[in-house]
Each structure stands twice: as structure tokens, then as C-alpha cells.
Coordinates of C-alpha atoms in Angstrom, one line a residue:
M8 CA 123.6 98.4 88.3
G9 CA 123.0 97.5 84.6
R10 CA 124.0 99.4 81.6
H11 CA 120.1 99.9 80.4
T12 CA 119.4 100.9 84.4
Q13 CA 122.1 103.4 83.8
A14 CA 121.4 104.9 80.7
F15 CA 117.1 105.3 81.6
L16 CA 118.4 107.1 84.7
A17 CA 120.8 109.3 82.7
L18 CA 117.4 110.0 80.6
V19 CA 115.3 111.6 83.4
R20 CA 118.3 113.9 84.5
S21 CA 118.1 115.1 80.9
F22 CA 115.0 115.8 81.2
P23 CA 112.7 119.2 81.4
E24 CA 112.7 120.5 85.2
N25 CA 109.0 119.5 85.5
T26 CA 109.4 116.5 83.3
R27 CA 112.3 115.5 85.6
I28 CA 110.0 116.2 88.2
I29 CA 107.4 114.5 87.5
A30 CA 109.5 111.2 86.0
Q31 CA 111.0 110.9 89.4
T32 CA 107.9 110.8 91.4
V33 CA 106.5 107.9 89.3
I34 CA 109.9 106.1 89.6
F35 CA 110.4 106.3 93.3
S36 CA 106.5 105.7 94.1
L37 CA 106.7 102.4 92.0
A38 CA 110.2 101.5 93.7
A39 CA 109.0 102.0 96.9
A40 CA 105.6 100.0 96.6
L41 CA 107.5 97.4 95.3
I42 CA 109.8 97.1 97.7
A43 CA 106.7 97.2 100.4
V44 CA 104.5 94.3 98.6
A45 CA 107.6 92.2 98.8
F46 CA 108.2 92.2 102.4
L47 CA 104.4 91.9 102.8
L48 CA 104.4 88.7 100.6
M49 CA 107.8 87.7 102.1
T50 CA 106.7 88.1 106.2
N51 CA 103.3 86.4 105.1
H52 CA 104.8 83.6 103.5
V53 CA 107.2 82.8 106.2
F54 CA 104.8 83.6 108.8
A55 CA 102.6 80.4 107.1
W56 CA 105.2 78.1 106.5
T57 CA 106.2 78.0 110.1
Y58 CA 103.9 79.0 113.1
E59 CA 100.4 78.3 111.1
V60 CA 101.7 74.8 109.7
Y61 CA 103.1 74.4 113.7
A62 CA 99.3 75.1 115.3
R63 CA 98.0 72.5 113.0
H64 CA 100.1 69.7 115.1
S65 CA 100.2 68.7 118.6
K66 CA 100.9 71.4 121.2
T67 CA 104.2 69.6 122.0
F68 CA 105.0 69.7 118.8
F69 CA 103.7 73.6 118.5
I70 CA 106.3 74.1 121.6
V71 CA 109.4 72.9 120.6
A72 CA 108.9 74.0 117.0
S73 CA 108.0 77.8 117.6
F74 CA 110.7 77.8 120.0
I75 CA 113.8 76.7 117.7
T76 CA 112.0 79.5 115.1
I77 CA 112.2 82.4 117.1
M78 CA 115.4 81.3 118.6
T79 CA 116.9 81.3 115.7
S80 CA 115.9 83.5 113.5
A81 CA 116.1 85.8 116.7
L82 CA 119.9 84.9 116.9
A83 CA 120.0 85.6 112.9
V84 CA 118.8 89.0 113.1
G85 CA 121.0 90.3 116.1
I86 CA 124.2 89.0 114.5
L87 CA 123.0 90.9 111.4
L88 CA 122.3 94.1 113.0
Q89 CA 125.5 93.9 114.9
L90 CA 127.7 93.1 111.9
A91 CA 125.7 95.0 109.3
S92 CA 123.6 97.6 111.0
P93 CA 122.7 98.4 114.7
D94 CA 120.4 100.8 113.4
A95 CA 118.6 99.1 111.2
A96 CA 116.8 97.5 114.6
G97 CA 113.3 98.8 115.6
S98 CA 110.1 100.3 113.4
G99 CA 112.2 102.9 111.2
I100 CA 110.3 105.9 111.4
P101 CA 112.0 107.5 113.9
Q102 CA 115.1 107.3 111.7
L103 CA 113.3 107.9 108.7
K104 CA 112.4 111.2 110.8
A105 CA 115.9 112.3 111.9
A106 CA 117.0 111.3 108.3
Y107 CA 114.1 113.8 107.1
W108 CA 114.6 116.9 109.5
K109 CA 118.5 116.2 110.4
E110 CA 120.0 114.7 107.3
L111 CA 117.6 116.6 105.2
G112 CA 116.5 113.9 103.6
Y113 CA 119.6 111.2 102.8
V114 CA 119.6 108.2 103.8
P115 CA 122.2 105.4 103.0
L116 CA 120.9 102.3 100.6
K117 CA 122.6 100.0 103.2
P118 CA 120.0 100.0 106.2
V119 CA 117.6 99.7 103.9
L120 CA 118.3 96.3 103.0
V121 CA 119.4 95.2 106.3
K122 CA 115.9 96.4 107.3
F123 CA 114.5 94.5 104.6
I124 CA 116.3 91.1 106.2
A125 CA 116.1 91.6 108.6
G126 CA 112.4 92.4 109.2
V127 CA 111.6 89.6 107.1
L128 CA 113.0 87.3 109.9
S129 CA 112.3 89.1 113.0
L130 CA 108.4 89.0 111.6
G131 CA 108.2 85.6 109.7
G132 CA 109.9 83.8 112.6
G133 CA 107.9 85.3 115.3
L134 CA 109.1 88.1 117.2
S135 CA 105.8 90.5 118.4
L136 CA 106.1 93.3 115.5
G137 CA 104.4 94.9 112.2
R138 CA 105.0 95.4 109.2
E139 CA 104.4 99.2 108.4
G140 CA 107.4 101.0 110.5
P141 CA 109.9 99.1 108.6
T142 CA 108.4 99.4 104.9
V143 CA 108.1 103.4 105.9
F144 CA 111.8 103.3 106.6
M145 CA 112.1 101.3 103.6
G146 CA 110.2 103.1 100.9
G147 CA 111.9 106.6 101.9
G148 CA 115.1 105.2 102.3
M149 CA 114.6 103.3 98.6
A150 CA 113.4 106.7 96.9
S151 CA 116.4 108.4 98.7
A152 CA 118.6 106.3 97.4
L153 CA 116.9 106.4 93.7
S154 CA 117.6 110.1 93.9
G155 CA 120.8 110.3 93.6
Y156 CA 121.1 108.0 90.7
T157 CA 119.3 110.3 88.8
G158 CA 121.3 113.6 90.5
V159 CA 119.3 114.7 93.4
A160 CA 122.2 116.1 96.0
K161 CA 122.1 114.6 99.3
R162 CA 120.7 117.5 100.7
L163 CA 118.5 117.7 98.5
R164 CA 116.3 114.5 98.9
R165 CA 113.1 115.5 101.2
G166 CA 111.1 115.3 98.6
A167 CA 112.0 111.5 97.5
V168 CA 111.6 110.6 101.3
V169 CA 108.0 111.0 101.5
I170 CA 107.3 109.8 98.0
G171 CA 108.6 106.7 98.9
A172 CA 107.4 106.9 102.3
S173 CA 103.5 107.4 101.3
A174 CA 103.5 104.9 98.5
G175 CA 105.3 102.4 101.2
L176 CA 102.5 102.7 103.4
A177 CA 99.6 103.0 100.9
A178 CA 101.1 99.6 100.0
A179 CA 101.3 97.9 103.1
F180 CA 98.4 98.5 104.7
N181 CA 96.5 98.7 101.2
T182 CA 95.3 102.4 102.4
P183 CA 95.8 105.5 100.5
L184 CA 94.1 108.7 102.0
A185 CA 96.1 107.2 105.4
A186 CA 98.9 107.2 103.9
I187 CA 98.7 110.9 103.1
T188 CA 97.6 111.7 106.7
F189 CA 100.4 110.0 108.7
V190 CA 103.3 111.6 106.5
L191 CA 101.9 115.0 106.1
E192 CA 101.3 114.8 110.3
E193 CA 104.1 112.6 111.5
I194 CA 107.1 112.4 109.3
V195 CA 106.6 115.8 107.9
G196 CA 104.5 117.7 110.5
D197 CA 102.5 120.0 108.5
I198 CA 99.4 118.6 106.7
S199 CA 99.4 122.0 104.6
S200 CA 102.6 121.3 103.2
R201 CA 103.7 122.3 100.2
S202 CA 104.9 118.8 99.0
I203 CA 101.3 117.5 98.7
G204 CA 100.5 117.1 95.0
R205 CA 104.0 114.3 95.0
V206 CA 102.4 112.6 98.0
V207 CA 98.9 112.6 96.9
I208 CA 99.9 110.6 93.8
S209 CA 102.7 108.7 95.3
S210 CA 100.1 107.2 97.6
V211 CA 97.8 106.1 94.8
L212 CA 100.3 105.0 92.3
G213 CA 101.7 102.8 95.6
A214 CA 97.9 101.5 96.3
F215 CA 97.8 100.7 91.8
V216 CA 100.7 98.7 93.0
V217 CA 98.4 96.2 95.3
Y218 CA 96.1 96.3 93.2
A219 CA 97.6 95.0 90.0
I220 CA 99.9 92.6 92.1
I221 CA 97.2 91.4 95.7
G222 CA 93.9 92.6 95.0
R223 CA 91.9 95.2 95.6
Q224 CA 90.5 94.1 99.1
P225 CA 91.0 95.9 102.0
A226 CA 93.3 94.6 104.6
F227 CA 90.0 92.9 106.4
S228 CA 87.1 91.9 105.1
L229 CA 84.2 93.4 107.2
P230 CA 80.4 92.0 107.2
S231 CA 78.4 94.4 106.9
V232 CA 77.7 96.6 110.1
E233 CA 75.3 98.3 108.7
Q234 CA 72.5 97.4 112.0
V235 CA 74.3 99.5 114.5
S236 CA 72.5 100.2 117.0
W237 CA 72.3 103.1 119.6
M238 CA 73.1 101.3 122.8
H239 CA 77.5 100.9 121.3
Y240 CA 78.2 104.6 121.9
L241 CA 77.7 104.3 125.4
L242 CA 80.7 101.8 125.2
V243 CA 82.4 104.0 122.9
P244 CA 84.2 106.4 125.4
L245 CA 85.2 103.0 128.0
V246 CA 86.3 101.0 124.9
A247 CA 89.0 104.0 123.5
F248 CA 89.9 105.1 127.2
I249 CA 91.2 101.1 128.1
A250 CA 92.4 100.8 124.4
S251 CA 94.1 104.5 124.7
L252 CA 95.8 103.1 128.0
A253 CA 97.3 100.3 126.8
G254 CA 99.0 102.5 124.0
I255 CA 100.4 104.3 126.8
I256 CA 100.8 100.7 129.0
F257 CA 103.2 100.0 125.9
Q258 CA 104.5 103.5 125.3
R259 CA 106.2 103.7 128.1
G260 CA 107.3 99.9 129.6
T261 CA 108.9 100.2 126.3
L262 CA 110.5 103.1 126.6
S263 CA 111.5 102.1 130.2
W264 CA 112.9 98.6 128.9
R265 CA 115.0 100.3 126.4
A266 CA 116.1 102.9 129.1
G267 CA 117.7 100.0 130.8
L268 CA 119.5 98.2 128.1
K269 CA 121.2 101.1 126.8
K270 CA 123.1 101.0 130.4
Q271 CA 123.5 97.4 130.7
K272 CA 126.8 95.7 129.9
R273 CA 126.4 91.8 130.7
I274 CA 124.5 91.1 127.7
P275 CA 126.1 92.2 124.3
A276 CA 123.9 93.4 121.6
W277 CA 123.5 90.7 119.5
L278 CA 122.2 88.5 121.9
L279 CA 119.9 90.7 122.8
P280 CA 117.1 89.8 120.3
C281 CA 117.1 86.4 121.8
C282 CA 115.7 87.8 125.3
G283 CA 113.2 89.6 123.7
A284 CA 112.1 86.0 121.5
I285 CA 112.6 83.5 124.7
I286 CA 110.0 86.0 127.1
T287 CA 107.8 86.5 123.4
W288 CA 107.6 82.7 122.7
M289 CA 106.9 82.2 126.9
L290 CA 104.2 84.7 126.3
G291 CA 102.6 83.6 123.3
V292 CA 103.0 79.3 123.9
G293 CA 101.6 80.4 127.3
A294 CA 98.5 82.0 125.1
F295 CA 98.7 79.1 122.9
L296 CA 97.6 77.1 125.7
A297 CA 95.0 78.9 126.9
T298 CA 93.3 80.0 123.8
G299 CA 94.9 77.8 120.5
K300 CA 95.4 81.0 118.6
I301 CA 99.1 82.0 117.8
G302 CA 98.1 85.9 118.0
V303 CA 100.5 86.5 120.0
F304 CA 103.5 85.9 117.6
G305 CA 103.8 88.1 114.7
L306 CA 101.3 90.4 113.1
G307 CA 98.7 88.8 114.8
Y308 CA 96.1 89.5 111.8
H309 CA 94.5 86.4 111.7
D310 CA 93.4 86.6 114.8
L311 CA 92.1 90.1 114.3
S312 CA 90.5 89.7 111.2
R313 CA 88.5 86.7 113.1
V314 CA 87.9 89.5 116.3
L315 CA 86.1 91.7 113.0
H316 CA 84.3 88.7 111.6
N317 CA 82.7 88.1 115.5
D318 CA 84.1 84.6 115.1
F319 CA 85.5 84.6 119.0
V320 CA 85.3 83.8 122.0
W321 CA 85.6 86.8 124.3
W322 CA 87.2 85.7 126.7
A323 CA 90.1 84.4 125.0
A324 CA 91.2 88.3 123.5
G325 CA 91.4 89.1 127.1
I326 CA 93.9 86.3 127.3
L327 CA 95.9 87.4 123.9
V328 CA 95.8 91.4 125.4
A329 CA 97.5 90.0 128.0
C330 CA 100.1 88.2 126.2
K331 CA 100.4 91.0 123.2
L332 CA 101.5 93.6 125.0
P333 CA 104.7 92.5 127.4
A334 CA 105.8 90.4 124.3
T335 CA 105.5 93.5 121.9
I336 CA 107.3 95.6 124.7
A337 CA 110.1 92.7 124.8
S338 CA 110.1 91.9 121.5
Y339 CA 110.9 96.3 119.9
S340 CA 112.7 96.9 123.4
F341 CA 115.3 93.9 122.9
G342 CA 116.5 95.0 119.9
G343 CA 113.9 93.5 117.6
C344 CA 113.7 94.9 113.5
G345 CA 110.2 95.5 113.3
G346 CA 107.2 98.1 114.1
I347 CA 104.7 98.8 115.9
F348 CA 101.1 99.4 113.7
S349 CA 100.0 96.3 113.8
P350 CA 100.3 95.4 117.8
T351 CA 98.6 98.5 118.8
L352 CA 96.2 97.8 116.5
F353 CA 95.9 93.9 117.3
I354 CA 95.7 94.8 121.3
G355 CA 93.4 97.8 121.0
G356 CA 91.3 95.8 118.5
L357 CA 91.1 92.7 120.8
S358 CA 90.1 94.6 124.2
G359 CA 87.0 96.6 122.1
F360 CA 86.1 92.9 121.9
F361 CA 86.8 91.6 125.0
I362 CA 84.8 94.7 127.0
A363 CA 81.6 94.2 124.4
G364 CA 81.3 90.4 125.1
L365 CA 82.0 91.3 128.4
L366 CA 79.6 94.1 129.3
G367 CA 77.3 92.4 126.5
H368 CA 76.2 90.0 129.2
W369 CA 74.1 93.4 130.6
V370 CA 73.9 96.0 127.7
P371 CA 72.4 94.3 124.6
L372 CA 74.5 94.7 122.1
T373 CA 74.6 93.9 118.2
P374 CA 76.9 92.1 116.4
A375 CA 77.5 95.3 114.4
D376 CA 77.9 97.3 117.6
T377 CA 81.3 94.4 119.0
I378 CA 82.9 94.8 115.4
V379 CA 82.3 98.4 115.4
L380 CA 83.8 98.4 119.1
S381 CA 87.0 96.1 118.6
A382 CA 87.5 99.4 114.9
V383 CA 87.4 101.6 117.5
G384 CA 89.6 100.1 119.9
M385 CA 92.4 100.1 117.0
S386 CA 91.9 103.3 116.6
A387 CA 92.4 104.7 119.6
C388 CA 95.4 102.4 120.6
L389 CA 97.5 103.3 117.8
G390 CA 96.6 106.7 117.9
A391 CA 97.5 107.3 121.4
V392 CA 101.1 105.8 120.3
V393 CA 101.5 107.9 117.1
R394 CA 99.8 111.1 117.8
A395 CA 98.3 110.5 113.8
P396 CA 94.4 111.6 115.3
L397 CA 93.8 111.9 111.6
S398 CA 95.7 108.9 110.6
S399 CA 94.7 106.6 112.8
L400 CA 90.8 107.4 111.9
L401 CA 91.7 106.8 108.4
I402 CA 93.8 103.9 108.5
V403 CA 91.5 101.6 110.3
F404 CA 88.1 103.1 108.1
E405 CA 90.3 102.3 105.0
M406 CA 91.3 99.0 106.2
T407 CA 88.0 97.7 106.6
H408 CA 86.1 99.7 104.3
Q409 CA 82.9 100.6 106.2
F410 CA 81.5 104.0 106.6
S411 CA 79.5 103.3 109.1
M412 CA 81.8 102.9 112.0
V413 CA 82.9 107.0 111.3
P414 CA 80.5 108.4 114.6
G415 CA 82.0 105.7 117.1
L416 CA 86.0 106.2 115.6
L417 CA 85.1 109.9 115.4
L418 CA 84.4 109.4 119.3
G419 CA 87.2 107.3 119.8
M420 CA 90.1 109.4 118.1
F421 CA 88.6 112.5 120.8
I422 CA 89.2 110.4 123.5
S423 CA 92.3 108.8 122.4
M424 CA 93.6 112.5 122.3
L425 CA 92.9 113.6 126.2
V426 CA 94.4 109.8 127.3
S427 CA 97.6 110.0 125.1
R428 CA 98.6 113.0 126.7
M429 CA 99.1 111.2 129.9
A430 CA 102.1 109.6 128.7
G431 CA 104.0 112.9 128.3
S432 CA 104.4 115.7 125.1
L433 CA 105.9 113.6 122.8
N434 CA 104.3 110.2 120.8
F435 CA 106.4 107.0 120.7
Y436 CA 108.6 108.3 117.7
D437 CA 109.7 111.3 119.0
A438 CA 110.6 110.0 122.9
V439 CA 112.7 107.5 121.2
L440 CA 114.5 109.8 118.8
V441 CA 114.9 111.7 122.3
Q442 CA 116.4 108.7 123.7
D443 CA 118.5 107.8 121.4
G444 CA 120.7 111.3 121.8
H445 CA 118.8 113.1 118.9
E446 CA 117.6 116.2 119.1
L447 CA 115.1 116.5 116.7
I448 CA 115.6 120.1 115.4
K449 CA 112.4 120.4 112.2
I450 CA 114.7 122.7 109.8
R451 CA 112.6 124.1 107.2
P452 CA 114.8 125.9 104.7
P453 CA 113.9 129.0 104.0
L454 CA 112.7 129.6 100.2
D455 CA 115.6 132.1 99.0
L456 CA 119.4 131.2 99.8
H457 CA 119.8 134.8 101.4
S458 CA 117.2 133.6 104.3
W459 CA 118.7 130.2 104.5
Q460 CA 122.0 132.2 105.3
N461 CA 121.2 134.4 107.9
L462 CA 119.5 131.7 110.0
P463 CA 121.3 131.9 113.0
I464 CA 124.0 128.5 113.2
G465 CA 122.1 127.4 116.7
T466 CA 118.5 126.5 114.1
I467 CA 120.4 123.9 113.0
A468 CA 122.7 122.6 114.9
N469 CA 122.1 119.5 118.0
R470 CA 121.7 121.2 120.8
R471 CA 122.5 117.9 122.8
P472 CA 125.6 116.5 121.6
I473 CA 126.8 113.2 123.0
A474 CA 130.6 114.1 124.3
A475 CA 133.5 111.6 125.3
T476 CA 134.3 112.7 128.9
S477 CA 137.2 110.2 129.1
L478 CA 140.3 108.1 127.1
E479 CA 139.5 104.9 129.6
E480 CA 139.4 101.6 126.7
Q481 CA 136.1 101.1 128.2
D482 CA 134.4 104.2 128.4
L483 CA 135.6 104.3 124.7
R484 CA 134.3 100.9 124.0
D485 CA 130.6 101.7 125.7
L486 CA 130.9 105.3 123.8
L487 CA 130.7 103.2 120.3
E488 CA 128.2 100.8 121.8
M489 CA 125.6 103.4 122.8
H490 CA 125.8 105.9 120.3
T491 CA 126.1 105.5 116.3
Y492 CA 127.9 108.8 115.8
R493 CA 130.9 109.2 113.4
A494 CA 132.1 112.4 116.1
F495 CA 132.3 113.2 119.5
P496 CA 133.8 117.0 121.1
L497 CA 136.0 115.9 124.0
V498 CA 135.4 117.4 127.0
V499 CA 137.5 116.2 130.1
E500 CA 136.7 118.4 133.5
G501 CA 134.3 120.8 132.0
R502 CA 137.0 121.9 129.1
L503 CA 136.9 121.0 125.3
Q504 CA 139.6 119.0 124.3
G505 CA 138.7 118.2 121.5
I506 CA 137.3 116.1 118.2
L507 CA 137.5 112.1 118.6
T508 CA 136.7 110.4 115.6
R509 CA 134.6 107.2 114.8
E510 CA 137.0 105.7 112.9
A511 CA 139.9 106.8 115.4
I512 CA 138.6 105.6 118.4
T513 CA 137.6 102.1 116.9
R514 CA 141.2 102.3 115.2
A515 CA 142.8 102.8 119.2
L516 CA 141.1 100.1 120.1
K517 CA 142.5 98.0 117.7
E518 CA 146.2 98.6 117.9
Q519 CA 145.9 99.4 121.7
Q520 CA 147.1 102.8 121.6
P521 CA 145.6 106.5 122.6
P522 CA 142.9 107.4 119.8
M523 CA 143.8 111.1 118.1
I524 CA 142.4 113.5 119.2
E525 CA 141.7 116.6 116.3
K526 CA 141.3 120.3 117.1
A527 CA 138.2 121.1 118.0
V528 CA 136.8 124.3 115.2
T529 CA 134.8 126.3 117.2
C530 CA 132.2 129.1 116.4
R531 CA 129.1 131.1 119.0
I532 CA 126.0 129.9 118.8
D533 CA 124.9 133.4 117.7
Q534 CA 126.8 133.6 114.2
T535 CA 125.3 133.1 111.1
V536 CA 125.3 130.3 108.2
H537 CA 127.2 132.3 106.4
A538 CA 129.4 133.3 108.9
V539 CA 130.4 129.5 109.6
A540 CA 130.6 128.0 106.3
D541 CA 133.9 128.7 105.6
A542 CA 134.7 127.0 109.2
F543 CA 133.7 123.9 108.4
I544 CA 136.6 123.9 105.6
S545 CA 139.6 123.9 108.1
S546 CA 137.1 121.1 110.6
P547 CA 138.9 118.0 109.6
S548 CA 136.1 116.3 110.8
G549 CA 133.6 118.3 109.2
V550 CA 132.5 119.4 112.9
I551 CA 132.2 123.0 114.4
V552 CA 131.7 123.1 117.3
L553 CA 129.1 125.8 119.2
T554 CA 129.8 128.0 122.2
D555 CA 127.7 130.3 124.6
P556 CA 129.1 133.9 124.1
G557 CA 128.7 134.1 128.0
S558 CA 130.0 131.4 129.7
Q559 CA 131.8 129.4 127.4
S560 CA 130.4 126.1 127.2
I561 CA 129.9 123.8 124.7
A562 CA 126.1 124.8 123.5
G563 CA 125.6 122.6 120.4
I564 CA 127.7 121.1 117.6
I565 CA 126.7 120.7 113.3
T566 CA 128.1 118.5 110.8
L567 CA 128.3 118.2 107.8

């Protein structure tokens, strides 16, 4: 960091508290918005220089060039993630939620930088993923890192995370209102949060950055849809149902594939993105040969924009949906670096357009009706996956700036909320966290220290800890590969033997020796935070194992 930057941050730290909070909000928001716009421009340019150019050549050239591009970029992503930061794979929103609730807002800077590079390679290289999830993670992570330079402790960075996330999402979609509601609905989980003031400011600043660099136009510029007929309301429930069902298929399919891939040992982790890439390539090439469209690759916004202009063939939309859905499942499941907003908007939008085109042979629909049904599909599919209904509606509304769509979007949102229950009680992000071994305990710190200290320790513990059950070499390797935790309780034949740290396991595997087992510090799960605070001092690994007073079995762990 340069001398002038250090001097500026030192100046911010010297401000009075109220002034410092305002200055921090502005700094974090601008930094998050700038990285979001840079990510947007980079992914768009890389895709334009590759697939959009390839599509203007012969079909043979497109097939060969797209294969080389997607496989090369996927290989680079796999190696980068394996060597630098395996946690940077996927959307980033589950990881940011875990950081917000479990680490109280601390996000290391390294995964943010890896996410940027791997995201550009994944999306620009053609994997069927979105840029919005990574942008939310990068915005929140950048704000968390900057807050450290302005004197904010690691365990006090929740405010910075929500500021960066909202500014990043506002910049990614050019949707400040949706950014506010999404961060409060999905990450904070409380629409009336006391953070709402700073979230509003950060979203506005994020939108200003986009306006200044890219322009004020919405993500999709639509023709007027004022001339909508009442007839299209008859099809809104059907479109919302089909689009929501597609979202459920995506969620269940992705979670099922991820679970299977976590258990397999034959393919190394760094090669998995290539497997997803080759599936995406086959589906994308098939769709291109059948329709001449490249929407299966990357974001698909070019084809979606044409759909929203009624400049598309309805049967081609059906083919693209049939290919985009499994391509997105494969791209995400096999470890690509990207989110799910763009693919679900694409799948939902083209599903609505396909249904309108098919039934339009019997039901009199105006061009405006078809556009509204496409927008309903976008909102319903996204809403079924993320379970943030207000955000799903506002995102589509702000991306189009068409008020006449709102009644149809509201009806579609209601249908989506009902259908989404078929996928289970958890939305996609929470289901991914649970699958990765995280129990997302939403800790809301009390306003005063005394109340905080009197909380039961079980309130802030991981009640489903991942334990090592063997000291065999292959079992230890599997443990490190499947889980990213820095310490594991060692439980053999139901008895706690101690604590194994990741560092000790890694050293032992390298030196071909048994790992060093640290003494486990234990406490009862019904003790208070204040009562066990001193126990951390005696724990070499910073881990306390919680036991059940009745059975003496492991009830959870807590880490510093």
C-alpha cells in the first residue's frame, strides 16, 4: 500500500466516530462499486473477444475455437483455485453469508482477488454461470479488508460486509433498490435491520459509479409494454409455475451432483472444472448448431435481451432452455467460479417466451404480453432459487424500468413462493452451506456487553462439527480435500482423543509421520460465553469442544 494511501487511512481513523462511520461507508461503497464495474467490463470484453467473434465465422471454426477456449479457461480456473483459494469456487454468496454470521464480517482479501481472476476466466471462457454472486462476494470482501485498514477489528466488520455487498450488487445489475432488499433479505435476514441506513447509502453510491462509468441505461432496454391485454394474466400462473419448476430442477440437480462429486476420488479437484466445461461445450455447441445462438455459453444476456425485444424465434427459446439448464448445473457443480442470477434469469425469461410463443397460436397475445410473460418467468425462476421474493421482483423491474409489468410480476412472485417449497425448506445458498458442513447459526450480538457475556455458549457454536475419525493417511487426505476447516476434533470409537490442526495434518502427510495431536479443551454446552472465555487461553489451537452434560458426547465446537 502506498504512502499516500496509508496517510489517508490514518486520517480516517483519526476522525470522530460519526464522521468516521460516514467516511468509511463512502470509501467501502466506492471501492466495492469500482471492483464490480471492473469485473463487469472484463467479463463482457473477454466474452466479446471470443464467442461473439467465433459466432461470426463458420460453424466448424466455432466448434473448434469454443472447445479450445472453454477447456483452456476451465483448466486455468481449476489450477488457480486449487493452488490459491479453493473457497473461491462457486457463487460467493454462501461464503459471504458464512463470513457475516460465523466470522462476524471478516473476509480475507486473498479469496476476493482469486474470485476476480477466476470469475473473469470462467464467465469470459464460456461456463454457464453469472457474475452477480461473485460481485456481491468481492464487494463485501473488499469492504471487509478495507475496514481493517481503517481500524475496524476482525469481529466488527459485519457493517462493512453489507455495505460492500449492496454497492457491488447495485453496480452489477444497475439496480440500487434490489440491492438494498437482497442484502437485507438474504445476507442480514432482517428487512428492518439497523444497518439499513448505510445499505441505502452504499446502494446509491454503487449506482452512481455505474452511471458515471457505463451510463444510466437499465440492464435491458425494452420497447414500451404499455399495450398489455388482460389475456396475458391467464398465462402468468402457468409461466410462473414452469419457470419456478425449472429453478427447483436447477437447485436439486446441482445439489445432487455436488454431493456425488464430493464423494468421488478418481478425478482431482483441479480437473473438475474441465469436466463441467466439456458438458457445457457439448450442450452449447448443440444449441448453436440448432439455433445459431450462443446463449448457453456465459451469461446469455445478448439472447435474453433479444427475447425482451420480441426479436427471437419461440421454438429456439425452448431449445436454449433445454440446454442452458443442464449446462448451468454442470458448470456450478464441477467447481466453476460464477453465480446463479444470470442463468436463472435466462432460463426463466426464455421459458416464459417459449410458452407465450407456443400458446400464442391459440391465445391472442400482443407483443407486449409476450415481453411481460418473459419478465414474469425471469422473476419466478430467480425467486424459486434464492427465496428472496421482493428482491426477485425488484431486480427484474429495475433491469427493465417498465412499471406496467408490476402486476404480472406480483402474481408470478406469489406462484413462485408456493412452488419453491417443493425444493425443501432451504434456499439454494443455505442448502450449499449445509452441504459443505456449515451450520449457519445467525448470531445477533446483544447491544450491551453484559447480555453478550451471558449468552449460552451453544448459541454461537457449530453444532455439527466435522471430526477426524482415523489417522490413516488416505483418510486424512480425504479430510483435508473435502473440508477447509483449520482444526478438527479427533474422535475414535466415540471417544474424544484431541484436536488435529490442518497444519499438523499437512506436515505429517509431507513427512510421512503420524500427526501431532493437541490436547482438547472442553466445556459444557450450557455454560455462558463469559464462563468459557478463559478456556481459549489454554487451547493451543483456539478450539473449544462442547460436551453434552448428560451423555458427555460432543455437542459442538467453537473457534476463535
